Amino acid sequence: MKILVLGGTWFLGKAVVERALAQGWEVTTFNRGRSGRDADGVQPVHGDRTVAEDLGRLAGHGPWDAVIDTSSSELPPRDVQLGVQKLGSVTGRWVHISTVSVYEGWPHEALTEDSAILDCPADADSSFGYTGEDGSPTTYGFQKAGGERAVVNAFGDAAVLLRPGVILGPGEYVGRLPWWLRRAERGGRILAPAPHEQVIQPVDVRDVADFALLQAMTGGSGAYNIAHPAGITFEAFLQECLTVSGGVGVIRWADPEILTRHGVKQWTELPLWRTRNGVWAVDASRAVEAGLRCRPLPRTIADTWGWLIGDERPVDHPRWGEHGISREKEEKILAALS
C-alpha cells in the first residue's frame, strides 16, 4: 500500500504513520513541519494545506492508494474541499477523521450512523455555524459536518468518515487522561463525578489508527462511529489511574448537583465528566463489524502513564491547559462533602 497522511507527526497522525510503516507500507506525510518530527522512513513533504500551490506541489508526489486525513480538525470546510479537489486525481480513497460532534443529537441522544447530521455547506468558511447556549450544537460540529460533505461530494463511495468521541493514549495532547494520572499520583482525597458506575467509551489512539489503515486497505465506505464497545466504569478508570501511577488516594464521589453548585465545568475541570445522556451512548457496532478492535482500557491507561513519565513530551497545545480542577477548588468541594 502507498498512502498519504495529512498531518502525521503527533498523536493520531503519528500513530497512523508508525503502524503503516510497521506493515511495510510506503508513507508520504504532508504538514507544515512545525509540530513534532517526521517519522524515519516516511517521505515528508512540507507545506500549508490551505494553499492551492502547496497542494499542487504535493500532488506531484503521488499517486497514492489512499489519503488518510488526520489534520482537518481546525480547518473550515472550504479548506477540506480545496484538499480533495487538488488531490482527488492522485488517490483512489479518502479516509477522513471526523467527530461525533457532527450529529444534531450529540451529546443529548444515543447515536448511530443513521442519526441526523448538522447541516453545513462544503464550501463554508470558519464563520459558519453556532454554539448553543447549553454547549450544543457547536460551531466545531457544524464545521466538521461541512468537511465531511466536501469529502463525500468528491469521493462518493470511496469516502470513509471516522467519527470518534474521545481518543486517549500515548502522545495525547489534549490532557484528559494525563491530568487524571497526575492527580492520582498526587493521591489524598480525590474528587470524582458520581455516579461511579457510569460507563465511559474512550478509544485508544492506536486502535483508531489501525481501523483507519484497515479502511484504507479494504475498501470500506461511509461513516463509522468510533467508540469503545465495552467501555470502562468511571470507578474502574480512576482505580486504574491510582494503580499505574502508584498513588495512594481515596476517591470521593460527588453528585452532579453538588459539582454544578460549585461551578465545576463539565468536560474540562473534571475531564471526561458530562451529564448529557448521549455522551457515552455511541453505537460503534458498525465499526466493530468492519474490523474495529479495541484493547482493554486499563492497558491504554498503563501505556499512557509509561509515556507520560518517559522522555517524550506532548506537542504543546492550548487545550492541555483547559483540563483539570485547581487544587484550591477541589479542596473546597471536598471539605463541603465531609
Coordinates of C-alpha atoms in Angstrom, one line a residue:
M1 CA 0.0 0.0 0.0
K2 CA 1.1 3.5 -0.8
I3 CA -0.6 6.2 1.4
L4 CA -0.6 9.9 2.0
V5 CA -1.1 11.0 5.6
L6 CA -2.2 14.6 6.0
G7 CA -0.6 15.5 9.3
G8 CA 1.4 12.6 10.6
T9 CA 3.7 14.0 13.3
W10 CA 1.6 13.9 16.5
F11 CA -0.9 11.7 18.3
L12 CA -3.3 10.1 15.8
G13 CA -1.4 11.1 12.7
K14 CA 1.8 9.8 14.3
A15 CA 0.1 6.5 15.3
V16 CA -1.2 6.1 11.7
V17 CA 2.3 6.6 10.3
E18 CA 4.1 4.4 12.7
R19 CA 1.7 1.5 12.2
A20 CA 1.6 1.8 8.4
L21 CA 5.4 1.7 8.3
A22 CA 5.4 -1.3 10.6
Q23 CA 3.3 -3.1 7.9
G24 CA 5.8 -2.2 5.2
W25 CA 3.6 0.5 3.5
E26 CA 5.0 3.4 1.6
V27 CA 4.1 6.6 3.5
T28 CA 4.1 10.2 2.5
T29 CA 3.3 12.8 5.1
F30 CA 2.2 16.4 4.5
N31 CA 2.4 19.0 7.2
R32 CA 3.9 22.4 7.9
G33 CA 6.9 20.9 9.8
R34 CA 6.2 22.9 12.9
S35 CA 4.8 20.4 15.4
G36 CA 6.6 17.2 16.0
R37 CA 9.1 15.4 13.9
D38 CA 8.5 13.4 10.7
A39 CA 9.0 9.7 11.4
D40 CA 12.0 7.9 10.0
G41 CA 11.0 6.0 6.8
V42 CA 8.4 8.4 5.5
Q43 CA 8.7 10.7 2.5
P44 CA 8.0 14.1 4.1
V45 CA 6.5 17.0 2.2
H46 CA 6.2 20.3 3.9
G47 CA 3.6 22.9 3.1
D48 CA 0.3 24.5 4.0
R49 CA -2.8 22.6 3.1
T50 CA -4.8 25.8 2.8
V51 CA -2.6 27.0 0.0
A52 CA -3.5 25.7 -3.5
E53 CA 0.1 25.9 -4.8
D54 CA 1.4 23.8 -1.9
L55 CA -1.3 21.2 -2.5
G56 CA -0.5 21.1 -6.2
R57 CA 3.2 20.5 -5.4
L58 CA 2.1 17.7 -3.1
A59 CA 0.0 16.1 -5.8
G60 CA 3.2 15.7 -7.8
H61 CA 4.5 13.2 -5.3
G62 CA 1.5 10.9 -5.9
P63 CA -0.3 8.8 -6.8
W64 CA -1.4 7.0 -3.6
D65 CA -3.8 4.2 -2.9
A66 CA -5.4 6.2 -0.2
V67 CA -5.2 9.5 1.7
I68 CA -5.8 9.5 5.5
D69 CA -6.6 13.0 6.7
T70 CA -5.8 13.4 10.4
S71 CA -5.2 17.2 10.3
S72 CA -8.5 18.9 9.5
S73 CA -9.9 19.4 13.0
E74 CA -9.3 23.2 12.9
L75 CA -10.0 23.8 9.2
P76 CA -13.2 25.2 7.7
P77 CA -15.0 23.1 5.2
R78 CA -13.7 25.1 2.2
D79 CA -10.1 24.2 3.1
V80 CA -11.1 20.5 3.3
Q81 CA -12.8 20.9 -0.1
L82 CA -9.7 22.5 -1.5
G83 CA -7.7 19.5 -0.5
V84 CA -10.0 16.9 -2.0
Q85 CA -10.1 18.9 -5.2
K86 CA -6.4 19.2 -5.6
L87 CA -5.6 15.6 -4.6
G88 CA -8.6 13.8 -6.0
S89 CA -6.9 12.8 -9.2
V90 CA -3.9 11.2 -7.4
T91 CA -5.7 8.9 -4.9
G92 CA -8.4 6.3 -5.0
R93 CA -9.8 6.7 -1.5
W94 CA -10.1 9.3 1.3
V95 CA -10.3 8.3 5.0
H96 CA -11.4 11.3 6.9
I97 CA -11.1 11.7 10.6
S98 CA -14.3 13.5 11.8
T99 CA -16.1 13.5 15.1
V100 CA -19.4 12.6 16.9
S101 CA -19.9 16.3 17.2
V102 CA -21.4 16.3 13.6
Y103 CA -24.6 14.8 15.0
E104 CA -27.5 17.0 15.7
G105 CA -28.3 15.0 18.8
W106 CA -24.9 14.8 20.4
P107 CA -24.5 14.8 23.4
H108 CA -28.1 14.6 24.3
E109 CA -29.2 11.4 22.5
A110 CA -27.9 7.9 21.8
L111 CA -26.3 7.8 18.4
T112 CA -26.0 5.5 15.4
E113 CA -24.6 6.3 12.0
D114 CA -28.2 6.9 10.9
S115 CA -28.7 9.8 13.3
A116 CA -29.2 13.3 11.8
I117 CA -26.2 15.3 10.9
L118 CA -25.7 19.1 11.3
D119 CA -26.2 21.0 8.0
C120 CA -23.2 22.8 6.7
P121 CA -22.2 23.6 3.1
A122 CA -19.0 22.0 1.8
D123 CA -17.6 25.5 0.9
A124 CA -18.4 27.2 4.2
D125 CA -15.8 29.4 5.8
S126 CA -14.9 29.5 9.5
S127 CA -17.8 31.8 10.4
F128 CA -20.4 29.2 9.6
G129 CA -22.4 27.6 12.5
Y130 CA -23.0 28.5 16.1
T131 CA -22.7 27.1 19.6
G132 CA -25.9 26.6 21.6
E133 CA -26.5 28.1 25.0
D134 CA -26.1 24.7 26.6
G135 CA -22.9 24.0 24.7
S136 CA -24.5 22.1 21.9
P137 CA -24.5 22.0 19.0
T138 CA -21.1 23.6 18.4
T139 CA -19.5 25.6 15.7
Y140 CA -16.9 22.9 15.6
G141 CA -19.6 20.3 14.9
F142 CA -21.0 22.4 12.0
Q143 CA -17.6 22.9 10.6
K144 CA -16.7 19.2 10.7
A145 CA -20.1 18.3 9.1
G146 CA -19.2 20.6 6.2
G147 CA -15.8 18.9 5.9
E148 CA -17.5 15.5 5.7
R149 CA -19.8 16.8 2.9
A150 CA -16.8 18.1 1.0
V151 CA -15.1 14.6 1.1
V152 CA -18.3 12.8 0.2
N153 CA -19.0 15.2 -2.7
A154 CA -15.6 14.4 -4.1
F155 CA -15.2 10.7 -3.4
G156 CA -18.7 9.3 -3.1
D157 CA -18.5 5.6 -2.2
A158 CA -14.7 5.9 -1.9
A159 CA -15.0 8.2 1.1
V160 CA -14.7 6.8 4.7
L161 CA -15.7 9.0 7.6
L162 CA -14.5 8.1 11.1
R163 CA -16.4 9.7 13.9
P164 CA -14.6 9.2 17.2
G165 CA -15.7 10.6 20.5
V166 CA -12.8 10.8 22.9
I167 CA -9.4 9.4 21.8
L168 CA -6.8 8.7 24.6
G169 CA -3.4 7.0 24.7
P170 CA 0.3 7.7 24.5
G171 CA 1.0 11.1 22.9
E172 CA -2.3 12.7 23.9
Y173 CA -2.1 16.5 23.5
V174 CA -5.5 17.4 25.0
G175 CA -4.5 16.4 28.5
R176 CA -7.6 14.5 29.8
L177 CA -6.0 11.2 30.8
P178 CA -2.7 12.8 31.7
W179 CA -4.4 15.1 34.2
W180 CA -6.2 12.2 35.9
L181 CA -3.0 10.2 36.0
R182 CA -1.1 13.1 37.6
R183 CA -3.9 13.7 40.0
A184 CA -4.0 10.0 41.0
E185 CA -0.2 10.1 41.5
R186 CA -0.6 13.0 44.0
G187 CA -3.1 10.9 46.0
G188 CA -5.1 12.0 49.0
R189 CA -8.8 12.6 48.7
I190 CA -9.7 12.7 45.0
L191 CA -12.9 14.5 43.9
A192 CA -14.7 12.4 41.3
P193 CA -18.1 12.8 39.5
A194 CA -20.9 10.4 40.5
P195 CA -22.3 8.0 39.6
H196 CA -19.2 5.8 40.0
E197 CA -20.8 3.1 37.8
Q198 CA -21.0 5.4 34.7
V199 CA -19.5 3.6 31.7
I200 CA -17.3 5.8 29.5
Q201 CA -16.3 4.9 26.0
P202 CA -12.9 6.5 25.1
V203 CA -10.8 4.7 22.5
D204 CA -7.1 4.1 22.3
V205 CA -5.3 6.2 19.6
R206 CA -3.6 3.1 18.3
D207 CA -6.9 1.3 17.8
V208 CA -8.3 4.2 15.8
A209 CA -5.1 4.3 13.7
D210 CA -5.4 0.5 13.0
F211 CA -9.0 0.9 11.9
A212 CA -8.2 3.9 9.6
L213 CA -5.5 1.8 7.9
L214 CA -7.9 -1.1 7.6
Q215 CA -10.4 1.0 5.9
A216 CA -7.8 2.5 3.6
M217 CA -6.8 -1.0 2.6
T218 CA -10.0 -3.0 2.4
G219 CA -12.3 -0.5 0.7
G220 CA -14.8 0.3 3.4
S221 CA -17.3 3.1 2.7
G222 CA -19.5 5.5 4.5
A223 CA -19.5 6.6 8.2
Y224 CA -18.3 4.7 11.3
N225 CA -18.8 5.8 14.9
I226 CA -15.6 5.1 16.8
A227 CA -16.2 4.3 20.5
H228 CA -15.0 1.6 22.8
P229 CA -17.7 -1.1 22.6
A230 CA -17.2 -2.4 26.2
G231 CA -16.0 0.9 27.8
I232 CA -15.0 1.1 31.4
T233 CA -16.7 2.4 34.5
F234 CA -15.5 5.8 35.9
E235 CA -14.6 4.0 39.1
A236 CA -12.5 1.4 37.4
F237 CA -10.9 4.1 35.3
L238 CA -9.8 6.1 38.3
Q239 CA -8.7 3.0 40.3
E240 CA -6.5 2.0 37.3
C241 CA -5.0 5.5 37.3
L242 CA -4.2 5.1 41.0
T243 CA -2.7 1.6 40.4
V244 CA -0.4 2.5 37.5
S245 CA 0.8 5.8 39.0
G246 CA 1.4 4.4 42.4
G247 CA -0.8 7.0 44.0
V248 CA -2.3 6.4 47.4
G249 CA -5.7 8.0 47.5
V250 CA -9.4 7.8 48.4
I251 CA -11.9 8.7 45.7
R252 CA -14.8 10.9 47.0
W253 CA -17.8 10.8 44.7
A254 CA -19.9 14.0 44.3
D255 CA -23.3 14.1 42.8
P256 CA -23.6 16.3 39.7
E257 CA -25.9 18.7 41.5
I258 CA -23.1 19.4 44.0
L259 CA -20.5 19.9 41.3
T260 CA -22.7 22.2 39.4
R261 CA -23.5 24.2 42.5
H262 CA -19.7 24.8 43.0
G263 CA -19.3 25.8 39.3
V264 CA -17.3 22.8 38.2
K265 CA -17.0 23.0 34.4
Q266 CA -18.1 19.8 32.7
W267 CA -15.7 18.1 30.3
T268 CA -12.7 20.1 31.4
E269 CA -12.3 20.7 35.1
L270 CA -13.1 17.0 35.8
P271 CA -12.1 15.6 32.4
L272 CA -14.5 13.1 30.8
W273 CA -17.4 14.2 33.0
R274 CA -20.5 15.4 31.3
T275 CA -24.1 14.8 32.3
R276 CA -25.8 14.7 29.0
N277 CA -27.4 11.3 28.3
G278 CA -25.8 10.8 24.9
V279 CA -22.2 11.5 25.7
W280 CA -21.4 7.8 26.3
A281 CA -24.2 6.3 24.3
V282 CA -22.5 6.0 20.9
D283 CA -23.2 2.8 19.0
A284 CA -20.0 1.6 17.4
S285 CA -21.3 -1.8 16.2
R286 CA -20.9 -0.9 12.5
A287 CA -17.2 -0.2 13.1
V288 CA -16.8 -3.4 15.1
E289 CA -18.4 -5.4 12.3
A290 CA -16.0 -3.7 9.9
G291 CA -12.9 -4.7 12.0
L292 CA -12.5 -2.1 14.8
R293 CA -10.7 -3.8 17.6
C294 CA -10.3 -2.0 20.9
R295 CA -7.8 -3.1 23.5
P296 CA -8.9 -3.1 27.2
L297 CA -8.8 0.5 28.5
P298 CA -6.6 -0.4 31.5
R299 CA -3.9 -1.1 29.0
T300 CA -4.4 2.3 27.5
I301 CA -4.1 3.9 30.9
A302 CA -1.0 1.9 31.8
D303 CA 0.7 2.7 28.4
T304 CA -0.2 6.4 28.7
W305 CA 1.4 6.5 32.2
G306 CA 4.5 4.9 30.7
W307 CA 4.7 7.5 28.0
L308 CA 3.9 10.4 30.4
I309 CA 6.9 9.6 32.7
G310 CA 9.2 8.9 29.8
D311 CA 11.4 11.2 27.8
E312 CA 8.9 12.1 25.0
R313 CA 6.8 15.2 25.7
P314 CA 3.4 16.0 24.2
V315 CA 3.1 18.6 21.5
D316 CA 2.3 22.0 23.0
H317 CA -1.4 22.7 22.6
P318 CA -3.7 25.2 24.3
R319 CA -6.3 22.6 25.2
W320 CA -3.9 21.0 27.7
G321 CA -4.2 24.0 30.0
E322 CA -8.0 23.8 29.9
H323 CA -8.2 20.5 31.7
G324 CA -8.2 19.9 35.4
I325 CA -9.7 21.5 38.5
S326 CA -7.4 23.6 40.7
R327 CA -6.3 22.2 44.0
E328 CA -7.9 25.0 45.9
K329 CA -11.3 24.5 44.2
E330 CA -11.1 20.7 44.7
E331 CA -10.3 21.1 48.4
K332 CA -13.2 23.4 48.9
I333 CA -15.6 21.0 47.4
L334 CA -14.1 18.1 49.3
A335 CA -14.5 20.0 52.5
A336 CA -18.2 20.6 51.7
L337 CA -18.6 16.8 51.3
S338 CA -17.2 16.0 54.7

